[in-house]
mmCIF file of C-alpha atoms in Angstrom:
data_model
loop_
_atom_site.group_PDB
_atom_site.id
_atom_site.type_symbol
_atom_site.label_atom_id
_atom_site.label_comp_id
_atom_site.label_asym_id
_atom_site.label_seq_id
_atom_site.Cartn_x
_atom_site.Cartn_y
_atom_site.Cartn_z
ATOM 1 C CA MET A 1 -12.976 34.716 23.915
ATOM 2 C CA PRO A 2 -11.269 31.778 25.719
ATOM 3 C CA LEU A 3 -7.975 30.405 24.456
ATOM 4 C CA PRO A 4 -7.857 26.963 22.863
ATOM 5 C CA GLN A 5 -6.904 24.193 25.251
ATOM 6 C CA ALA A 6 -3.368 23.806 23.889
ATOM 7 C CA ALA A 7 -2.772 27.531 24.243
ATOM 8 C CA ARG A 8 -4.126 27.507 27.785
ATOM 9 C CA CYS A 9 -1.658 24.792 28.730
ATOM 10 C CA ASN A 10 1.254 26.824 27.354
ATOM 11 C CA ALA A 11 0.207 30.197 28.814
ATOM 12 C CA LYS A 12 2.505 31.425 31.598
ATOM 13 C CA PHE A 13 0.379 34.341 32.794
ATOM 14 C CA PRO A 14 -3.100 35.866 32.125
ATOM 15 C CA THR A 15 -3.574 37.752 28.893
ATOM 16 C CA THR A 16 -5.682 40.732 27.848
ATOM 17 C CA PHE A 17 -7.082 40.932 24.314
ATOM 18 C CA LEU A 18 -7.028 44.338 22.592
ATOM 19 C CA THR A 19 -9.138 45.819 19.859
ATOM 20 C CA SER A 20 -6.627 45.249 17.006
ATOM 21 C CA PRO A 21 -7.067 42.005 15.071
ATOM 22 C CA SER A 22 -5.085 38.985 16.282
ATOM 23 C CA ILE A 23 -2.944 41.020 18.724
ATOM 24 C CA TYR A 24 -2.904 40.636 22.511
ATOM 25 C CA ILE A 25 -0.562 41.925 25.183
ATOM 26 C CA PRO A 26 0.177 40.168 28.504
ATOM 27 C CA ASN A 27 -1.355 41.792 31.579
ATOM 28 C CA SER A 28 2.095 42.136 33.054
ATOM 29 C CA LEU A 29 2.916 44.557 30.219
ATOM 30 C CA THR A 30 -0.372 46.469 30.111
ATOM 31 C CA ALA A 31 0.105 47.255 33.755
ATOM 32 C CA LEU A 32 2.897 49.649 32.706
ATOM 33 C CA SER A 33 0.407 51.920 30.930
ATOM 34 C CA ALA A 34 -2.858 53.412 32.063
ATOM 35 C CA ARG A 35 -4.282 53.294 28.550
ATOM 36 C CA PRO A 36 -4.779 50.179 26.392
ATOM 37 C CA ILE A 37 -2.011 49.651 23.867
ATOM 38 C CA THR A 38 -3.157 49.248 20.273
ATOM 39 C CA ILE A 39 -0.989 48.161 17.374
ATOM 40 C CA PRO A 40 -2.936 48.840 14.157
ATOM 41 C CA PHE A 41 -2.064 46.979 10.965
ATOM 42 C CA THR A 42 -1.168 49.026 7.919
ATOM 43 C CA ARG A 43 -2.554 48.041 4.533
ATOM 44 C CA LYS A 44 0.786 46.558 3.475
ATOM 45 C CA GLU A 45 0.965 44.532 6.694
ATOM 46 C CA ARG A 46 -2.554 43.154 6.135
ATOM 47 C CA GLU A 47 -1.654 42.198 2.567
ATOM 48 C CA ALA A 48 1.546 40.538 3.784
ATOM 49 C CA ASN A 49 -0.442 38.555 6.374
ATOM 50 C CA MET A 50 -2.919 37.419 3.727
ATOM 51 C CA ASP A 51 -0.060 36.273 1.483
ATOM 52 C CA LEU A 52 1.383 34.294 4.389
ATOM 53 C CA LEU A 53 -1.989 32.663 5.133
ATOM 54 C CA ASN A 54 -2.415 31.752 1.469
ATOM 55 C CA LEU A 55 1.043 30.155 1.450
ATOM 56 C CA ILE A 56 0.280 28.127 4.582
ATOM 57 C CA PHE A 57 -3.043 27.002 3.109
ATOM 58 C CA PHE A 58 -1.291 25.940 -0.119
ATOM 59 C CA ILE A 59 1.299 23.912 1.829
ATOM 60 C CA LEU A 60 -1.479 22.174 3.794
ATOM 61 C CA ILE A 61 -3.300 21.269 0.574
ATOM 62 C CA ILE A 62 -0.093 19.767 -0.878
ATOM 63 C CA SER A 63 0.548 17.829 2.341
ATOM 64 C CA PHE A 64 -2.901 16.232 2.332
ATOM 65 C CA THR A 65 -3.020 15.394 -1.379
ATOM 66 C CA THR A 66 0.488 13.953 -1.758
ATOM 67 C CA PRO A 67 -0.215 10.599 0.043
ATOM 68 C CA PHE A 68 -3.102 9.867 -2.305
ATOM 69 C CA ALA A 69 -0.899 10.465 -5.333
ATOM 70 C CA VAL A 70 1.708 8.058 -3.941
ATOM 71 C CA SER A 71 -0.849 5.357 -3.221
ATOM 72 C CA GLN A 72 -2.119 5.535 -6.794
ATOM 73 C CA ASP A 73 1.430 4.953 -8.064
ATOM 74 C CA THR A 74 1.986 1.887 -5.864
ATOM 75 C CA PRO A 75 2.512 -1.180 -8.108
ATOM 76 C CA SER A 76 0.112 -4.107 -7.843
ATOM 77 C CA ALA A 77 1.204 -7.501 -6.519
ATOM 78 C CA TYR A 78 1.340 -8.744 -10.108
ATOM 79 C CA GLU A 79 3.599 -5.866 -11.165
ATOM 80 C CA VAL A 80 5.905 -6.632 -8.224
ATOM 81 C CA LEU A 81 6.265 -10.189 -9.535
ATOM 82 C CA GLN A 82 7.352 -8.809 -12.892
ATOM 83 C CA GLU A 83 9.885 -6.516 -11.220
ATOM 84 C CA TYR A 84 11.548 -9.648 -9.821
ATOM 85 C CA ASP A 85 11.480 -11.365 -13.253
ATOM 86 C CA PHE A 86 8.479 -13.625 -12.548
ATOM 87 C CA PRO A 87 5.337 -13.961 -14.669
ATOM 88 C CA VAL A 88 2.057 -12.630 -13.287
ATOM 89 C CA GLY A 89 0.450 -16.089 -13.481
ATOM 90 C CA LEU A 90 2.149 -17.250 -10.292
ATOM 91 C CA LEU A 91 -0.716 -15.554 -8.470
ATOM 92 C CA PRO A 92 -4.393 -16.148 -9.251
ATOM 93 C CA LYS A 93 -6.753 -13.317 -9.998
ATOM 94 C CA GLY A 94 -8.215 -11.711 -6.919
ATOM 95 C CA VAL A 95 -5.243 -10.500 -4.879
ATOM 96 C CA THR A 96 -6.646 -7.517 -2.984
ATOM 97 C CA SER A 97 -3.549 -6.297 -1.132
ATOM 98 C CA TYR A 98 0.028 -7.124 -0.287
ATOM 99 C CA GLU A 99 2.923 -6.085 1.941
ATOM 100 C CA LEU A 100 6.580 -6.148 0.900
ATOM 101 C CA ASN A 101 9.784 -5.385 2.780
ATOM 102 C CA ASN A 102 12.119 -4.136 0.064
ATOM 103 C CA GLU A 103 15.184 -4.754 2.216
ATOM 104 C CA THR A 104 14.535 -8.367 3.268
ATOM 105 C CA GLY A 105 12.184 -9.425 0.455
ATOM 106 C CA LYS A 106 9.601 -10.722 2.936
ATOM 107 C CA PHE A 107 6.089 -10.402 1.572
ATOM 108 C CA SER A 108 2.502 -11.337 2.162
ATOM 109 C CA ALA A 109 -0.361 -11.270 -0.353
ATOM 110 C CA GLN A 110 -4.029 -11.305 0.586
ATOM 111 C CA MET A 111 -7.166 -12.511 -1.187
ATOM 112 C CA ASN A 112 -10.744 -12.380 0.041
ATOM 113 C CA ASP A 113 -11.072 -16.174 0.053
ATOM 114 C CA ALA A 114 -9.053 -19.326 -0.474
ATOM 115 C CA CYS A 115 -8.648 -20.357 -4.104
ATOM 116 C CA SER A 116 -8.245 -23.695 -5.900
ATOM 117 C CA PHE A 117 -7.914 -24.781 -9.539
ATOM 118 C CA THR A 118 -6.186 -27.318 -11.758
ATOM 119 C CA ILE A 119 -3.188 -26.735 -14.040
ATOM 120 C CA GLU A 120 -2.639 -29.653 -16.405
ATOM 121 C CA SER A 121 -2.810 -32.665 -14.051
ATOM 122 C CA TYR A 122 -1.974 -30.741 -10.857
ATOM 123 C CA GLU A 123 -4.549 -29.477 -8.361
ATOM 124 C CA LEU A 124 -3.470 -26.285 -6.629
ATOM 125 C CA LYS A 125 -4.760 -24.553 -3.515
ATOM 126 C CA TYR A 126 -4.007 -20.979 -2.425
ATOM 127 C CA LYS A 127 -4.882 -19.855 1.083
ATOM 128 C CA SER A 128 -6.335 -16.389 1.543
ATOM 129 C CA THR A 129 -2.900 -15.228 2.780
ATOM 130 C CA ILE A 130 0.348 -16.208 1.052
ATOM 131 C CA THR A 131 3.749 -15.395 2.518
ATOM 132 C CA GLY A 132 7.374 -15.884 1.536
ATOM 133 C CA VAL A 133 10.605 -14.183 0.570
ATOM 134 C CA ILE A 134 11.155 -12.845 -2.933
ATOM 135 C CA SER A 135 14.329 -11.947 -4.782
ATOM 136 C CA LYS A 136 15.247 -11.818 -8.450
ATOM 137 C CA ASP A 137 14.312 -15.161 -10.053
ATOM 138 C CA LYS A 138 13.659 -16.826 -6.680
ATOM 139 C CA LEU A 139 10.731 -17.289 -4.306
ATOM 140 C CA LYS A 140 11.526 -19.146 -1.084
ATOM 141 C CA ASN A 141 10.007 -19.940 2.327
ATOM 142 C CA LEU A 142 6.597 -20.000 0.685
ATOM 143 C CA LYS A 143 3.548 -20.666 2.828
ATOM 144 C CA GLY A 144 -0.056 -20.850 1.716
ATOM 145 C CA ILE A 145 0.316 -22.675 -1.635
ATOM 146 C CA SER A 146 -0.110 -26.448 -1.916
ATOM 147 C CA VAL A 147 -0.303 -28.976 -4.730
ATOM 148 C CA LYS A 148 -1.933 -32.414 -4.822
ATOM 149 C CA ILE A 149 0.409 -35.195 -5.915
ATOM 150 C CA LEU A 150 -1.273 -38.585 -6.052
ATOM 151 C CA PHE A 151 -3.265 -38.612 -2.802
ATOM 152 C CA LEU A 152 -1.113 -36.158 -0.867
ATOM 153 C CA TRP A 153 -1.278 -32.394 -0.514
ATOM 154 C CA LEU A 154 2.253 -30.959 -0.399
ATOM 155 C CA ASN A 155 3.322 -27.368 0.217
ATOM 156 C CA ILE A 156 5.133 -25.567 -2.570
ATOM 157 C CA VAL A 157 8.074 -24.050 -0.708
ATOM 158 C CA GLU A 158 10.166 -22.590 -3.509
ATOM 159 C CA VAL A 159 9.923 -21.347 -7.091
ATOM 160 C CA ILE A 160 13.044 -20.635 -9.148
ATOM 161 C CA ARG A 161 13.227 -19.136 -12.617
ATOM 162 C CA ASP A 162 15.936 -20.619 -14.802
ATOM 163 C CA GLY A 163 15.896 -18.907 -18.168
ATOM 164 C CA GLU A 164 12.526 -19.668 -19.743
ATOM 165 C CA ASP A 165 11.591 -22.345 -17.196
ATOM 166 C CA LEU A 166 10.035 -22.260 -13.721
ATOM 167 C CA GLU A 167 10.949 -24.929 -11.213
ATOM 168 C CA PHE A 168 8.371 -25.577 -8.468
ATOM 169 C CA SER A 169 9.739 -27.396 -5.418
ATOM 170 C CA VAL A 170 7.868 -29.181 -2.631
ATOM 171 C CA GLY A 171 11.089 -30.030 -0.824
ATOM 172 C CA ILE A 172 11.340 -33.719 -1.718
ATOM 173 C CA ALA A 173 10.532 -33.286 -5.406
ATOM 174 C CA SER A 174 10.174 -30.610 -8.073
ATOM 175 C CA ALA A 175 8.499 -30.033 -11.418
ATOM 176 C CA VAL A 176 9.478 -27.738 -14.285
ATOM 177 C CA PHE A 177 7.086 -25.703 -16.458
ATOM 178 C CA PRO A 178 7.691 -23.174 -19.246
ATOM 179 C CA VAL A 179 7.406 -19.520 -18.194
ATOM 180 C CA ASP A 180 5.007 -18.979 -21.096
ATOM 181 C CA ASN A 181 2.426 -21.108 -19.284
ATOM 182 C CA PHE A 182 2.051 -18.376 -16.673
ATOM 183 C CA GLU A 183 1.738 -15.279 -18.823
ATOM 184 C CA GLU A 184 -1.849 -14.860 -17.615
ATOM 185 C CA CYS A 185 -3.317 -15.157 -14.133
ATOM 186 C CA PRO A 186 -5.361 -18.300 -13.432
ATOM 187 C CA GLU A 187 -8.870 -17.898 -12.068
ATOM 188 C CA CYS A 188 -10.200 -19.625 -8.994
ATOM 189 C CA GLY A 189 -12.191 -22.701 -9.968
ATOM 190 C CA CYS A 190 -11.146 -22.949 -13.616
ATOM 191 C CA GLY A 191 -7.452 -22.038 -13.721
ATOM 192 C CA PHE A 192 -6.296 -21.237 -17.257
ATOM 193 C CA ASP A 193 -9.201 -23.064 -18.949
ATOM 194 C CA CYS A 194 -11.990 -20.693 -17.988
ATOM 195 C CA ASN A 195 -13.244 -20.190 -21.540
ATOM 196 C CA GLN A 196 -13.697 -23.921 -21.983
ATOM 197 C CA PHE A 197 -15.187 -24.229 -18.504
ATOM 198 C CA ASN A 198 -17.683 -21.430 -19.145
ATOM 199 C CA GLY A 199 -18.606 -23.022 -22.478
ATOM 200 C CA ILE A 200 -19.441 -26.300 -20.749
ATOM 201 C CA LEU A 201 -21.592 -24.487 -18.181
ATOM 202 C CA SER A 202 -23.481 -22.548 -20.860
ATOM 203 C CA SER A 203 -24.383 -25.789 -22.636
ATOM 204 C CA PHE A 204 -26.577 -26.872 -19.708
#
C-alpha cells in the first residue's frame, strides 16, 4: 500500500510494512534480522488506541462545530447600533451583512439594493453600502446616506446623540429629531408610514 503524498515527502528511507496493524519498520532496521519483526498489540493496547482515536474524533467534532455556534451568536447590525446607544431606526430594514473593527470603530453595512423613503418632510437615500466610524453616541465620517433639502441632495456626515435627541449633520447645517422617532426601522419606499401607504394601495 503506497504512502500518502505528504508521508512520501517526509520519508528519509524506504520502509517495509509488517503484518501487525499500523506498524512498520524501516528497511535499514529489518536488515539486522533474517526474520520479519512483529510487534503484536495486546488487548489493553488495542483498547487504549481506540480510546485515543475516540478522543481525537471528539476534538475534531468540537473544532468544526464551534465556528457555527459563534456565528449564530454574532449580533446583528441593529443590535450593534444599540450597543453604541443608538436606536435601530438609523438603518432601514434589509441590512444583510456588516463589518466592524472594534478597535477603530470603522464599519460598513450592506443591503441588497439602494433604499429611499421620506421621514416627515425629508427625503432620504441609502446606498447599498454604508460606511463610517461609530463610537458611543457618535457616528462620523458617514458615506452612503443623503438627504434632500430644497432642491439639493446633501450627504449626512455625522449623527450625534445628545440625551433623548439625535442631531443629523450635513456639514453646513444640522437638524434635530427625538430618539423616539427611530425606535423602529423604516422600510424602503414607505419609511415609517408603511401601514398608511399599504392602506392607500389596497384601496385601488
